[in-house]
């Protein structure tokens, strides 16, 4: 016990050491990184929020992705009663976001042409 020196005699006085970074110095950024809730960045949003597109297009894509556009099925979910009919085709089907963006004949044709252009085979695929 007599040969053991307290660390402060060997290494100087104690100093505060910030544990949130490897340098031990307090930085606002490291405090922010410590406090904020880190969640995995969704790849889907990276594809939707494209800097090369106008904001209104990005915003519309985001609204479609979140199913926040005023299609009849969404209005129905909000307890707004309407008689639903799709105006994009002759089938007189109920207007749903899936029908408008994926399954309506004109849209299915657009998907096929776009996929063909991108050399993607979507035959037999179920788009959602
Ligand atoms: Zn339709």
PDB file of C-alpha atoms and ligand atoms in Angstrom:
ATOM      1  CA  UNK A   1       0.000   0.000   0.000  1.00  0.00           C
ATOM      2  CA  UNK A   2       2.862   2.388   0.699  1.00  0.00           C
ATOM      3  CA  UNK A   3       4.298   1.879  -2.800  1.00  0.00           C
ATOM      4  CA  UNK A   4       1.039   2.581  -4.608  1.00  0.00           C
ATOM      5  CA  UNK A   5       0.645   6.180  -5.646  1.00  0.00           C
ATOM      6  CA  UNK A   6      -2.725   7.685  -6.405  1.00  0.00           C
ATOM      7  CA  UNK A   7      -3.186   8.249 -10.151  1.00  0.00           C
ATOM      8  CA  UNK A   8      -3.295  12.019  -9.759  1.00  0.00           C
ATOM      9  CA  UNK A   9       0.341  11.999  -8.589  1.00  0.00           C
ATOM     10  CA  UNK A  10       1.422   9.915 -11.558  1.00  0.00           C
ATOM     11  CA  UNK A  11      -0.647  11.607 -14.297  1.00  0.00           C
ATOM     12  CA  UNK A  12      -1.444  15.033 -12.900  1.00  0.00           C
ATOM     13  CA  UNK A  13      -4.790  16.288 -11.705  1.00  0.00           C
ATOM     14  CA  UNK A  14      -8.035  14.656 -12.673  1.00  0.00           C
ATOM     15  CA  UNK A  15      -9.685  16.160 -15.689  1.00  0.00           C
ATOM     16  CA  UNK A  16     -13.213  15.900 -16.990  1.00  0.00           C
ATOM     17  CA  UNK A  17     -13.473  13.473 -19.882  1.00  0.00           C
ATOM     18  CA  UNK A  18     -16.430  13.680 -22.267  1.00  0.00           C
ATOM     19  CA  UNK A  19     -17.436  10.110 -23.007  1.00  0.00           C
ATOM     20  CA  UNK A  20     -19.468  10.823 -26.125  1.00  0.00           C
ATOM     21  CA  UNK A  21     -16.452  11.068 -28.397  1.00  0.00           C
ATOM     22  CA  UNK A  22     -13.003   9.557 -28.519  1.00  0.00           C
ATOM     23  CA  UNK A  23     -11.183  12.875 -27.934  1.00  0.00           C
ATOM     24  CA  UNK A  24     -12.788  13.324 -24.516  1.00  0.00           C
ATOM     25  CA  UNK A  25     -13.685  16.949 -25.270  1.00  0.00           C
ATOM     26  CA  UNK A  26     -17.216  18.231 -25.143  1.00  0.00           C
ATOM     27  CA  UNK A  27     -18.652  19.198 -28.508  1.00  0.00           C
ATOM     28  CA  UNK A  28     -22.232  20.221 -29.184  1.00  0.00           C
ATOM     29  CA  UNK A  29     -22.347  17.843 -32.153  1.00  0.00           C
ATOM     30  CA  UNK A  30     -21.442  14.855 -30.005  1.00  0.00           C
ATOM     31  CA  UNK A  31     -24.073  15.901 -27.430  1.00  0.00           C
ATOM     32  CA  UNK A  32     -26.628  16.203 -30.229  1.00  0.00           C
ATOM     33  CA  UNK A  33     -25.643  12.775 -31.582  1.00  0.00           C
ATOM     34  CA  UNK A  34     -26.009  11.375 -28.077  1.00  0.00           C
ATOM     35  CA  UNK A  35     -29.456  12.897 -27.493  1.00  0.00           C
ATOM     36  CA  UNK A  36     -31.179  12.476 -30.821  1.00  0.00           C
ATOM     37  CA  UNK A  37     -33.059   9.329 -31.531  1.00  0.00           C
ATOM     38  CA  UNK A  38     -31.168   7.503 -34.170  1.00  0.00           C
ATOM     39  CA  UNK A  39     -33.312   5.392 -36.377  1.00  0.00           C
ATOM     40  CA  UNK A  40     -32.399   3.611 -39.497  1.00  0.00           C
ATOM     41  CA  UNK A  41     -32.695   5.823 -42.531  1.00  0.00           C
ATOM     42  CA  UNK A  42     -35.302   4.367 -44.778  1.00  0.00           C
ATOM     43  CA  UNK A  43     -34.022   3.664 -48.243  1.00  0.00           C
ATOM     44  CA  UNK A  44     -37.496   4.236 -49.639  1.00  0.00           C
ATOM     45  CA  UNK A  45     -37.408   7.872 -48.614  1.00  0.00           C
ATOM     46  CA  UNK A  46     -34.014   8.339 -50.215  1.00  0.00           C
ATOM     47  CA  UNK A  47     -35.547   7.235 -53.488  1.00  0.00           C
ATOM     48  CA  UNK A  48     -38.600   9.457 -53.062  1.00  0.00           C
ATOM     49  CA  UNK A  49     -36.816  12.612 -51.938  1.00  0.00           C
ATOM     50  CA  UNK A  50     -34.693  13.150 -55.007  1.00  0.00           C
ATOM     51  CA  UNK A  51     -32.839  16.460 -55.336  1.00  0.00           C
ATOM     52  CA  UNK A  52     -33.153  16.336 -59.111  1.00  0.00           C
ATOM     53  CA  UNK A  53     -36.955  16.503 -59.001  1.00  0.00           C
ATOM     54  CA  UNK A  54     -39.085  19.567 -58.280  1.00  0.00           C
ATOM     55  CA  UNK A  55     -40.296  19.743 -54.696  1.00  0.00           C
ATOM     56  CA  UNK A  56     -43.951  19.328 -55.657  1.00  0.00           C
ATOM     57  CA  UNK A  57     -43.121  16.018 -57.391  1.00  0.00           C
ATOM     58  CA  UNK A  58     -41.144  14.772 -54.383  1.00  0.00           C
ATOM     59  CA  UNK A  59     -43.962  15.835 -52.089  1.00  0.00           C
ATOM     60  CA  UNK A  60     -46.564  14.105 -54.230  1.00  0.00           C
ATOM     61  CA  UNK A  61     -44.500  10.896 -54.317  1.00  0.00           C
ATOM     62  CA  UNK A  62     -44.166  11.055 -50.542  1.00  0.00           C
ATOM     63  CA  UNK A  63     -47.933  11.531 -50.183  1.00  0.00           C
ATOM     64  CA  UNK A  64     -48.603   8.558 -52.466  1.00  0.00           C
ATOM     65  CA  UNK A  65     -46.093   6.453 -50.529  1.00  0.00           C
ATOM     66  CA  UNK A  66     -47.778   7.403 -47.248  1.00  0.00           C
ATOM     67  CA  UNK A  67     -51.209   6.875 -48.829  1.00  0.00           C
ATOM     68  CA  UNK A  68     -52.142  10.475 -48.127  1.00  0.00           C
ATOM     69  CA  UNK A  69     -53.839  11.439 -51.342  1.00  0.00           C
ATOM     70  CA  UNK A  70     -57.560  11.995 -51.676  1.00  0.00           C
ATOM     71  CA  UNK A  71     -58.567   8.861 -53.513  1.00  0.00           C
ATOM     72  CA  UNK A  72     -62.008   7.510 -52.772  1.00  0.00           C
ATOM     73  CA  UNK A  73     -60.713   4.669 -50.618  1.00  0.00           C
ATOM     74  CA  UNK A  74     -58.759   7.124 -48.456  1.00  0.00           C
ATOM     75  CA  UNK A  75     -61.765   9.430 -48.165  1.00  0.00           C
ATOM     76  CA  UNK A  76     -63.816   6.417 -47.128  1.00  0.00           C
ATOM     77  CA  UNK A  77     -61.290   5.652 -44.401  1.00  0.00           C
ATOM     78  CA  UNK A  78     -61.799   9.206 -43.153  1.00  0.00           C
ATOM     79  CA  UNK A  79     -65.542   8.498 -42.922  1.00  0.00           C
ATOM     80  CA  UNK A  80     -66.370  10.694 -45.882  1.00  0.00           C
ATOM     81  CA  UNK A  81     -69.112   8.935 -47.753  1.00  0.00           C
ATOM     82  CA  UNK A  82     -69.009   9.212 -51.500  1.00  0.00           C
ATOM     83  CA  UNK A  83     -70.080   7.074 -54.399  1.00  0.00           C
ATOM     84  CA  UNK A  84     -66.829   5.758 -55.718  1.00  0.00           C
ATOM     85  CA  UNK A  85     -66.124   5.264 -59.364  1.00  0.00           C
ATOM     86  CA  UNK A  86     -62.860   5.252 -61.226  1.00  0.00           C
ATOM     87  CA  UNK A  87     -62.773   7.684 -64.126  1.00  0.00           C
ATOM     88  CA  UNK A  88     -59.579   6.375 -65.660  1.00  0.00           C
ATOM     89  CA  UNK A  89     -61.106   3.302 -67.273  1.00  0.00           C
ATOM     90  CA  UNK A  90     -64.395   1.885 -68.471  1.00  0.00           C
ATOM     91  CA  UNK A  91     -64.580  -0.801 -65.814  1.00  0.00           C
ATOM     92  CA  UNK A  92     -66.416   1.444 -63.336  1.00  0.00           C
ATOM     93  CA  UNK A  93     -64.357   0.070 -60.508  1.00  0.00           C
ATOM     94  CA  UNK A  94     -63.998   1.637 -57.102  1.00  0.00           C
ATOM     95  CA  UNK A  95     -61.297   4.316 -57.102  1.00  0.00           C
ATOM     96  CA  UNK A  96     -58.471   3.090 -54.904  1.00  0.00           C
ATOM     97  CA  UNK A  97     -54.890   4.155 -54.687  1.00  0.00           C
ATOM     98  CA  UNK A  98     -53.859   0.686 -55.837  1.00  0.00           C
ATOM     99  CA  UNK A  99     -56.150   0.856 -58.852  1.00  0.00           C
ATOM    100  CA  UNK A 100     -55.056   4.371 -59.825  1.00  0.00           C
ATOM    101  CA  UNK A 101     -51.326   3.764 -59.527  1.00  0.00           C
ATOM    102  CA  UNK A 102     -50.876   0.063 -60.204  1.00  0.00           C
ATOM    103  CA  UNK A 103     -53.717  -1.991 -61.606  1.00  0.00           C
ATOM    104  CA  UNK A 104     -55.813   0.214 -63.898  1.00  0.00           C
ATOM    105  CA  UNK A 105     -55.283  -0.863 -67.527  1.00  0.00           C
ATOM    106  CA  UNK A 106     -53.670   2.415 -68.623  1.00  0.00           C
ATOM    107  CA  UNK A 107     -51.395   2.438 -65.591  1.00  0.00           C
ATOM    108  CA  UNK A 108     -50.467  -1.219 -66.019  1.00  0.00           C
ATOM    109  CA  UNK A 109     -49.535  -0.394 -69.607  1.00  0.00           C
ATOM    110  CA  UNK A 110     -47.372   2.529 -68.417  1.00  0.00           C
ATOM    111  CA  UNK A 111     -45.640   0.263 -65.898  1.00  0.00           C
ATOM    112  CA  UNK A 112     -44.941  -2.309 -68.611  1.00  0.00           C
ATOM    113  CA  UNK A 113     -43.518   0.315 -70.978  1.00  0.00           C
ATOM    114  CA  UNK A 114     -41.408   1.898 -68.218  1.00  0.00           C
ATOM    115  CA  UNK A 115     -40.141  -1.467 -67.024  1.00  0.00           C
ATOM    116  CA  UNK A 116     -39.369  -2.493 -70.602  1.00  0.00           C
ATOM    117  CA  UNK A 117     -37.435   0.737 -71.092  1.00  0.00           C
ATOM    118  CA  UNK A 118     -35.443  -0.017 -67.932  1.00  0.00           C
ATOM    119  CA  UNK A 119     -34.936  -3.650 -69.052  1.00  0.00           C
ATOM    120  CA  UNK A 120     -36.891  -4.984 -66.083  1.00  0.00           C
ATOM    121  CA  UNK A 121     -39.194  -7.939 -66.594  1.00  0.00           C
ATOM    122  CA  UNK A 122     -42.333  -7.402 -64.517  1.00  0.00           C
ATOM    123  CA  UNK A 123     -44.478 -10.074 -66.168  1.00  0.00           C
ATOM    124  CA  UNK A 124     -46.095 -12.133 -63.456  1.00  0.00           C
ATOM    125  CA  UNK A 125     -45.039  -9.663 -60.765  1.00  0.00           C
ATOM    126  CA  UNK A 126     -47.568  -8.370 -58.302  1.00  0.00           C
ATOM    127  CA  UNK A 127     -46.949  -4.658 -57.813  1.00  0.00           C
ATOM    128  CA  UNK A 128     -47.833  -3.113 -54.473  1.00  0.00           C
TER     129      UNK A 128
HETATM  130 ZN1  LIG B   1     -59.987   2.630 -63.486  1.00  0.00          ZN
END
